[in-house]
C-alpha positions as CSV (number, residue, x, y, z in Angstrom):
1,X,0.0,0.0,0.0
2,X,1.2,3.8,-1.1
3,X,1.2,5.9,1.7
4,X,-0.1,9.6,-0.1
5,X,-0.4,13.1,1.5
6,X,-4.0,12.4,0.5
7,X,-4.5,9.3,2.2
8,X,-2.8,10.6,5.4
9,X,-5.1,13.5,5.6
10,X,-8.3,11.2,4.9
11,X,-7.2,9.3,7.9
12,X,-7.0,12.1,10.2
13,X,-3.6,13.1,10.3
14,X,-2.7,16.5,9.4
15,X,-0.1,17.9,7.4
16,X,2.5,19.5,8.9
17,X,3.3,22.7,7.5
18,X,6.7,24.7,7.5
19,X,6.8,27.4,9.2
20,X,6.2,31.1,7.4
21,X,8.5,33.0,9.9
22,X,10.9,31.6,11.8
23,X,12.2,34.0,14.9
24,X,15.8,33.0,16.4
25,X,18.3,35.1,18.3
26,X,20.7,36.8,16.3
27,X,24.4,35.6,15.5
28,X,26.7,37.9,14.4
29,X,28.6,37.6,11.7
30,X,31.3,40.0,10.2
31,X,30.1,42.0,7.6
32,X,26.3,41.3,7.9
33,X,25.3,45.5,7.8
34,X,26.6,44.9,3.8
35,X,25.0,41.2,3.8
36,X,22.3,39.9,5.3
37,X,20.8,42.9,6.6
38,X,22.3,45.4,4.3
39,X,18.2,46.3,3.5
40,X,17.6,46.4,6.9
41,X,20.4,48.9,7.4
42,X,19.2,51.3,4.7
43,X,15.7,50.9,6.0
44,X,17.7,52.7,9.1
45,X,19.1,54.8,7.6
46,X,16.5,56.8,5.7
47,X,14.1,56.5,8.8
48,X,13.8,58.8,11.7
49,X,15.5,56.4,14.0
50,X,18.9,55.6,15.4
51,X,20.7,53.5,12.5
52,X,21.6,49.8,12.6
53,X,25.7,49.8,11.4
54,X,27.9,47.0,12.0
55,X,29.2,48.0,15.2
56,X,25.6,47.9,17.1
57,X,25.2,44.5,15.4
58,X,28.1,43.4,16.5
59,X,27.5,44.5,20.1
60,X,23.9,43.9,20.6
61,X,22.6,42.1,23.3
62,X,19.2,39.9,23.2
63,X,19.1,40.7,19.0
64,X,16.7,38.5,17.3
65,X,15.3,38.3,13.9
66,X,12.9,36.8,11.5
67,X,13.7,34.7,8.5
68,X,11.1,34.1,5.5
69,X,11.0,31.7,2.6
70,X,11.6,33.8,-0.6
71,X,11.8,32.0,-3.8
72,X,12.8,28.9,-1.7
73,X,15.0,30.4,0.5
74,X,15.0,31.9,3.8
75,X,15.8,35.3,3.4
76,X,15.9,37.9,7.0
77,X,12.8,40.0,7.3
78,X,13.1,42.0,10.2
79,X,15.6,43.0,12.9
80,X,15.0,43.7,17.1
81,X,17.4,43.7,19.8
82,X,18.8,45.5,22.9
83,X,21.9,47.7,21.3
84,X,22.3,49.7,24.5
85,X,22.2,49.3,27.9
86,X,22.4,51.9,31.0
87,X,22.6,52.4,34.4
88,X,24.7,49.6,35.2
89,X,23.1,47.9,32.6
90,X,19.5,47.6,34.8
91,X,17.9,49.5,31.5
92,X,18.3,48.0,28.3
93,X,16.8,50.2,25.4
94,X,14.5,48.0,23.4
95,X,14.9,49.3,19.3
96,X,15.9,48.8,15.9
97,X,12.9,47.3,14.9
98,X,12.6,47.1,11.3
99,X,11.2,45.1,9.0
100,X,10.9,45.1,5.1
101,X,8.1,46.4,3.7
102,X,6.9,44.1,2.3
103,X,6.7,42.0,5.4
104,X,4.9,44.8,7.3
105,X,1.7,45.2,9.2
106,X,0.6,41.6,8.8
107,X,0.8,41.0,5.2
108,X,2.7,38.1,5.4
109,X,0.7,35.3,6.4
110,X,-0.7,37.4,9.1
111,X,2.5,37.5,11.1
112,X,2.8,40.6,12.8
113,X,6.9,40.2,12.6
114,X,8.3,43.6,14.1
115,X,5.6,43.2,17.3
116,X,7.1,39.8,17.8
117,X,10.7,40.9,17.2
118,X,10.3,43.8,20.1
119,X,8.5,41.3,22.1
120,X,11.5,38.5,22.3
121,X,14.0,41.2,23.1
122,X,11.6,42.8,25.6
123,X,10.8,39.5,27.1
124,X,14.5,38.4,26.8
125,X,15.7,42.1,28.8
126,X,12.7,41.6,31.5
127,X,14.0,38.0,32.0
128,X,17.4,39.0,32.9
129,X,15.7,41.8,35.4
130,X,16.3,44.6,33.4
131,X,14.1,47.4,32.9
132,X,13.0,48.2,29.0
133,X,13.1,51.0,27.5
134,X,12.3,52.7,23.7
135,X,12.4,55.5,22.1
136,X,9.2,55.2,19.8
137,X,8.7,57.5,16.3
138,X,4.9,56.9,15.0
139,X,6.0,53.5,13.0
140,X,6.8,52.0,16.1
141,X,5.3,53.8,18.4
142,X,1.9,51.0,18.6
143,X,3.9,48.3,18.7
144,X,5.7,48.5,22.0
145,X,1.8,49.7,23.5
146,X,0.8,46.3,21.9
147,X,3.1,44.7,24.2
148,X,2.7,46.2,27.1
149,X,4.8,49.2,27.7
150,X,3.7,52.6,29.0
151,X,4.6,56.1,28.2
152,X,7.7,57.2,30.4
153,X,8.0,60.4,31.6
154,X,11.1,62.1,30.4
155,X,12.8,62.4,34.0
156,X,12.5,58.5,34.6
157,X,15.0,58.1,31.5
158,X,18.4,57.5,32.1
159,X,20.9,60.6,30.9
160,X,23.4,58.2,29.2
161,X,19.8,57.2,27.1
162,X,19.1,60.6,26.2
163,X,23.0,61.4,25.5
164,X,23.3,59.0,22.2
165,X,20.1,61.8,20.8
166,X,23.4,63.6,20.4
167,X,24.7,61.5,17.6
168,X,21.4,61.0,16.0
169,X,21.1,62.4,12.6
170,X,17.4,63.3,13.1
171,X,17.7,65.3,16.0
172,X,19.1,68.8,17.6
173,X,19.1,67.9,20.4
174,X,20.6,71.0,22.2
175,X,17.4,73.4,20.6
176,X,15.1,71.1,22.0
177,X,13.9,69.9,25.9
178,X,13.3,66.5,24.7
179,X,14.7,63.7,22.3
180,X,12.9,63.5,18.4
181,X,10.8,60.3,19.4
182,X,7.8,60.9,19.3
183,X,7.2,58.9,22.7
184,X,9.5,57.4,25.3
185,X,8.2,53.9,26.2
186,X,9.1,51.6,29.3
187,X,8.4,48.2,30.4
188,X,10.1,47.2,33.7
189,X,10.5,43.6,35.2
């Protein structure tokens, strides 16, 4: 007797299907800002956000990302981690999320893949008994409220946070009382 996908099914056993996203903490690899993640990166960089280069890759700390098939291979979709840490490091700041865009806002299989990328490295920070922190523009901004974080006031942010504002592209800091996010957001243990 032939044993078919068919028959199988008839007989009530279900198909297993491969996964459409697979999520998995991040390796580092050298070079993977011109690689793997090079569209990441350039999402990054023409976004109001802090960029992604090789040396926060490098040195992240609870990273994770998600992997799709694409024309039979599995290709990285999206991008999360903790890429700084303050206070001793008792805050880690949640960010980085990005995702292509043609991953976004459940379209793919009705993955939401940037809300489950912030959640692992939340969950992963929280774990360790660290407090999480991000800095939210509007893309993000409904994300991290999807996962339970709550708007910070400004004067519960660590001053080492607000310092790297300095070297962000997208802000002047010195003319203004309060970093370009849109929203600080914060999610303690």
């Amino acid at each position: 007797m032939t044993t078919t996908l068919e028959s199988l099914t008839m007989s009530g056993l279900q198909q297993v299907e491969e996964p459409t996203v697979l999520y998995e903490p991040y390796t580092y690899q050298p070079g993977d800002a011109e690689t793997r993640l090079a569209a990441l990166v350039a999402i990054t960089q023409q976004n109001p956000m802090l960029e992604l280069t090789e040396e926060k890759l490098r040195d992240g700390i609870n990273v994770y990302i998600a992997r799709v098939k694409h024309m039979g291979e599995w290709v990285v979709a999206g991008v999360c981690g903790s890429f700084l840490q303050y206070n001793d490091d008792t805050v880690r700041e949640i960010g980085g999320v990005t995702v292509l865009p043609e991953y976004r806002h459940g379209s793919y299989h009705d993955e939401h893949i940037g809300t489950t990328l912030a959640w692992l490295a939340t969950e992963s920070a929280l774990h360790e008994g660290k407090t999480a922190l991000a800095f939210c523009n509007t893309a993000s901004l409904n994300t991290f409220i999807r996962i339970g974080y709550s708007e910070a006031p400004l004067h519960e942010v660590p001053q080492a946070a607000l310092a790297e504002c300095a070297g962000c592209k997208n802000c002047d800091f010195d003319k203004l009382k309060q970093p370009c996010a849109d929203t600080i957001m914060i999610k303690n243990p």
